[in-house]
mmCIF file of C-alpha atoms and ligand atoms in Angstrom:
data_model
loop_
_atom_site.group_PDB
_atom_site.id
_atom_site.type_symbol
_atom_site.label_atom_id
_atom_site.label_comp_id
_atom_site.label_asym_id
_atom_site.label_seq_id
_atom_site.Cartn_x
_atom_site.Cartn_y
_atom_site.Cartn_z
ATOM 1 C CA MET A 153 -31.661 -29.699 58.651
ATOM 2 C CA SER A 154 -29.968 -29.409 55.276
ATOM 3 C CA VAL A 155 -30.984 -32.990 54.485
ATOM 4 C CA LEU A 156 -34.632 -31.933 54.888
ATOM 5 C CA VAL A 157 -34.044 -28.882 52.700
ATOM 6 C CA ASN A 158 -32.478 -31.058 50.007
ATOM 7 C CA ILE A 159 -35.379 -33.513 50.136
ATOM 8 C CA ALA A 160 -37.797 -30.561 49.873
ATOM 9 C CA ILE A 161 -35.915 -29.290 46.790
ATOM 10 C CA VAL A 162 -36.122 -32.751 45.157
ATOM 11 C CA VAL A 163 -39.871 -33.107 45.895
ATOM 12 C CA ALA A 164 -40.590 -29.542 44.740
ATOM 13 C CA SER A 165 -38.634 -30.217 41.536
ATOM 14 C CA ILE A 166 -40.683 -33.339 40.798
ATOM 15 C CA ILE A 167 -43.969 -31.445 41.353
ATOM 16 C CA GLY A 168 -42.664 -28.421 39.431
ATOM 17 C CA MET A 169 -41.603 -30.654 36.565
ATOM 18 C CA GLU A 170 -45.096 -32.184 36.291
ATOM 19 C CA ILE A 171 -46.598 -28.681 36.081
ATOM 20 C CA PHE A 172 -43.934 -27.659 33.541
ATOM 21 C CA ALA A 173 -44.443 -30.862 31.508
ATOM 22 C CA TRP A 174 -48.247 -30.339 31.568
ATOM 23 C CA ALA A 175 -47.826 -26.796 30.208
ATOM 24 C CA ILE A 176 -45.258 -27.874 27.583
ATOM 25 C CA HIS A 177 -47.512 -30.764 26.514
ATOM 26 C CA LYS A 178 -50.608 -28.557 26.240
ATOM 27 C CA TYR A 179 -49.130 -25.404 24.745
ATOM 28 C CA VAL A 180 -45.949 -26.482 22.933
ATOM 29 C CA MET A 181 -46.343 -30.149 21.941
ATOM 30 C CA HIS A 182 -49.986 -29.564 20.925
ATOM 31 C CA GLY A 183 -48.985 -26.169 19.526
ATOM 32 C CA PRO A 184 -45.896 -25.126 17.569
ATOM 33 C CA GLY A 185 -44.059 -28.320 18.632
ATOM 34 C CA TRP A 186 -46.666 -30.661 17.105
ATOM 35 C CA GLY A 187 -44.135 -31.631 14.410
ATOM 36 C CA TRP A 188 -42.273 -33.770 16.969
ATOM 37 C CA HIS A 189 -45.255 -34.787 19.085
ATOM 38 C CA GLU A 190 -47.487 -35.987 16.218
ATOM 39 C CA SER A 191 -45.412 -39.162 15.991
ATOM 40 C CA HIS A 192 -46.693 -40.068 19.472
ATOM 41 C CA HIS A 193 -50.348 -39.714 18.441
ATOM 42 C CA THR A 194 -50.014 -41.930 15.369
ATOM 43 C CA GLU A 195 -48.944 -45.522 14.827
ATOM 44 C CA THR A 196 -45.280 -46.069 15.767
ATOM 45 C CA HIS A 197 -42.978 -48.047 13.523
ATOM 46 C CA GLY A 198 -39.701 -49.053 15.088
ATOM 47 C CA ILE A 199 -38.394 -48.516 18.598
ATOM 48 C CA PHE A 200 -38.150 -44.743 18.694
ATOM 49 C CA GLU A 201 -40.516 -41.970 17.725
ATOM 50 C CA LYS A 202 -39.713 -38.336 16.965
ATOM 51 C CA ASN A 203 -41.526 -37.358 20.167
ATOM 52 C CA ASP A 204 -38.666 -38.937 22.178
ATOM 53 C CA LEU A 205 -36.590 -35.875 21.246
ATOM 54 C CA TYR A 206 -38.502 -34.007 23.989
ATOM 55 C CA ALA A 207 -37.094 -36.443 26.558
ATOM 56 C CA VAL A 208 -33.612 -35.817 25.121
ATOM 57 C CA VAL A 209 -34.078 -32.037 25.534
ATOM 58 C CA PHE A 210 -35.260 -32.499 29.139
ATOM 59 C CA SER A 211 -32.288 -34.756 29.908
ATOM 60 C CA PHE A 212 -29.939 -31.980 28.717
ATOM 61 C CA ILE A 213 -31.639 -29.594 31.172
ATOM 62 C CA ALA A 214 -31.138 -32.132 34.002
ATOM 63 C CA ALA A 215 -27.487 -32.636 32.959
ATOM 64 C CA GLY A 216 -26.999 -28.847 33.037
ATOM 65 C CA CYS A 217 -28.395 -28.777 36.600
ATOM 66 C CA PHE A 218 -25.919 -31.485 37.681
ATOM 67 C CA ILE A 219 -22.988 -29.695 36.022
ATOM 68 C CA PHE A 220 -23.740 -26.232 37.442
ATOM 69 C CA GLY A 221 -24.816 -27.824 40.740
ATOM 70 C CA SER A 222 -21.433 -29.470 41.190
ATOM 71 C CA MET A 223 -19.731 -26.138 40.464
ATOM 72 C CA GLY A 224 -20.897 -24.589 43.720
ATOM 73 C CA HIS A 225 -24.672 -24.155 43.485
ATOM 74 C CA SER A 226 -25.477 -27.387 45.297
ATOM 75 C CA TRP A 227 -29.278 -26.715 45.367
ATOM 76 C CA LEU A 228 -29.201 -26.956 41.572
ATOM 77 C CA TRP A 229 -27.741 -30.453 41.867
ATOM 78 C CA TYR A 230 -30.860 -31.486 43.824
ATOM 79 C CA VAL A 231 -33.089 -29.875 41.188
ATOM 80 C CA GLY A 232 -31.262 -32.071 38.654
ATOM 81 C CA LEU A 233 -31.936 -35.095 40.854
ATOM 82 C CA GLY A 234 -35.660 -34.168 41.012
ATOM 83 C CA LEU A 235 -35.793 -33.835 37.213
ATOM 84 C CA THR A 236 -34.071 -37.205 36.794
ATOM 85 C CA LEU A 237 -36.479 -38.918 39.208
ATOM 86 C CA TYR A 238 -39.372 -37.298 37.327
ATOM 87 C CA GLY A 239 -37.948 -38.723 34.093
ATOM 88 C CA ILE A 240 -37.855 -42.202 35.659
ATOM 89 C CA LEU A 241 -41.465 -41.842 36.916
ATOM 90 C CA TYR A 242 -42.513 -40.619 33.465
ATOM 91 C CA ALA A 243 -40.820 -43.611 31.796
ATOM 92 C CA ILE A 244 -42.451 -46.091 34.198
ATOM 93 C CA VAL A 245 -45.952 -44.590 34.015
ATOM 94 C CA HIS A 246 -46.116 -43.236 30.471
ATOM 95 C CA ASP A 247 -43.881 -45.548 28.451
ATOM 96 C CA GLY A 248 -44.262 -48.586 30.706
ATOM 97 C CA LEU A 249 -47.771 -48.753 32.159
ATOM 98 C CA VAL A 250 -49.716 -46.800 29.526
ATOM 99 C CA HIS A 251 -47.962 -47.457 26.211
ATOM 100 C CA ARG A 252 -46.239 -50.758 27.056
ATOM 101 C CA ARG A 253 -43.085 -49.647 25.246
ATOM 102 C CA LEU A 254 -40.972 -50.945 28.099
ATOM 103 C CA PRO A 255 -41.193 -54.569 29.141
ATOM 104 C CA PHE A 256 -43.141 -53.723 32.269
ATOM 105 C CA PRO A 257 -43.974 -56.818 34.281
ATOM 106 C CA ARG A 258 -47.358 -55.787 35.637
ATOM 107 C CA LYS A 259 -50.513 -53.927 34.772
ATOM 108 C CA ALA A 260 -51.642 -50.827 36.634
ATOM 109 C CA ARG A 261 -52.993 -51.664 40.065
ATOM 110 C CA GLY A 262 -54.745 -49.476 42.570
ATOM 111 C CA ARG A 263 -57.338 -46.813 41.944
ATOM 112 C CA TYR A 264 -54.981 -43.939 41.263
ATOM 113 C CA MET A 265 -52.726 -45.832 38.849
ATOM 114 C CA LYS A 266 -55.744 -47.106 36.904
ATOM 115 C CA ARG A 267 -57.122 -43.572 36.714
ATOM 116 C CA LEU A 268 -53.757 -42.328 35.447
ATOM 117 C CA VAL A 269 -53.659 -44.969 32.699
ATOM 118 C CA GLN A 270 -57.308 -44.345 31.667
ATOM 119 C CA ALA A 271 -56.773 -40.576 31.633
ATOM 120 C CA HIS A 272 -53.770 -40.861 29.332
ATOM 121 C CA ARG A 273 -55.638 -43.287 27.041
ATOM 122 C CA LEU A 274 -58.318 -40.590 26.779
ATOM 123 C CA HIS A 275 -55.551 -38.154 25.801
ATOM 124 C CA HIS A 276 -54.797 -40.517 22.931
ATOM 125 C CA ALA A 277 -58.465 -40.984 21.976
ATOM 126 C CA ALA A 278 -57.980 -38.000 19.666
ATOM 127 C CA HIS A 279 -55.176 -38.287 17.113
ATOM 128 C CA THR A 280 -55.171 -34.607 16.390
ATOM 129 C CA LYS A 281 -53.316 -31.524 17.575
ATOM 130 C CA ASP A 282 -56.520 -29.904 18.860
ATOM 131 C CA GLY A 283 -59.322 -31.226 21.000
ATOM 132 C CA CYS A 284 -57.263 -33.471 23.308
ATOM 133 C CA VAL A 285 -57.775 -33.698 27.069
ATOM 134 C CA SER A 286 -55.545 -34.696 30.022
ATOM 135 C CA PHE A 287 -52.056 -33.289 29.505
ATOM 136 C CA GLY A 288 -50.463 -34.410 32.767
ATOM 137 C CA PHE A 289 -48.246 -37.478 33.039
ATOM 138 C CA ILE A 290 -48.190 -38.361 36.739
ATOM 139 C CA TRP A 291 -51.275 -36.372 37.722
ATOM 140 C CA ALA A 292 -54.695 -37.093 36.249
ATOM 141 C CA GLU A 293 -58.106 -35.506 36.591
ATOM 142 C CA ASP A 294 -61.291 -37.446 37.215
ATOM 143 C CA VAL A 295 -61.902 -39.746 34.236
ATOM 144 C CA ARG A 296 -65.637 -38.957 34.005
ATOM 145 C CA LYS A 297 -64.858 -35.244 33.720
ATOM 146 C CA LEU A 298 -62.237 -35.939 31.053
ATOM 147 C CA LYS A 299 -64.732 -37.994 29.010
ATOM 148 C CA THR A 300 -67.293 -35.180 29.205
ATOM 149 C CA ASP A 301 -64.661 -32.607 28.153
ATOM 150 C CA LEU A 302 -63.464 -34.811 25.304
ATOM 151 C CA LYS A 303 -66.978 -35.353 23.958
ATOM 152 C CA ALA A 304 -67.617 -31.602 24.123
ATOM 153 C CA ASN A 305 -64.341 -30.889 22.266
ATOM 154 C CA MET A 306 -65.240 -33.396 19.590
ATOM 155 C CA ALA A 307 -68.788 -32.054 19.256
ATOM 156 C CA VAL A 308 -67.331 -28.590 18.608
ATOM 157 C CA ARG A 309 -65.214 -30.124 15.856
ATOM 158 C CA GLY A 310 -68.250 -31.904 14.423
ATOM 159 C CA GLN A 311 -66.796 -35.321 15.170
ATOM 160 C CA ASN A 312 -68.565 -38.141 16.873
ATOM 161 C CA LEU A 313 -66.050 -39.891 19.014
ATOM 162 C CA GLN A 314 -66.192 -43.511 20.050
ATOM 163 C CA ILE A 315 -64.351 -43.697 23.338
ATOM 164 C CA GLU A 316 -63.036 -47.180 23.746
ATOM 165 C CA GLN A 317 -63.420 -48.659 27.184
ATOM 166 C CA ALA A 318 -60.006 -48.527 28.815
ATOM 167 C CA ASP A 319 -59.420 -50.745 31.793
HETATM 168 ZN ZN1 LIG B 633 -50.207 -35.365 23.352
HETATM 169 ZN ZN1 LIG B 634 -48.758 -40.984 25.448
#
């Protein structure tokens, strides 16, 4: 039974982390934390970008879960495992498949993975703090809806956006 509980904690942590990351991306990174995140919406020079500091902060949270988890609160250890697995998924999908920062051997295959890549490219269609769409990393809304939202956001800002065809 406890194995099932532990698996449930790991899965819940991965889902919870996507919701948390979505909120942080929308309200912090595209808000008061734009100073770090801007580097990810502009041309990158070199291997690292300032935005990677967010991943460092999250890895400290996961490390804290492992440390306190091994001191008697074992459920916290499994939360740490969920956060770590989320970080690996994020690296594969976001840095590997979408941004090609990691030497990822293959392109996105399958309907959902293609949608995920297209949705995040639409997030990057705007290089500004405001007006962006699609803030999730492993969950993506319907691409047609995102394009409509993005065009509406740009129209409000008086910009005419050319959305490049992402495949
Ligand atoms: Zn962003
Ligand atoms: Zn990105």
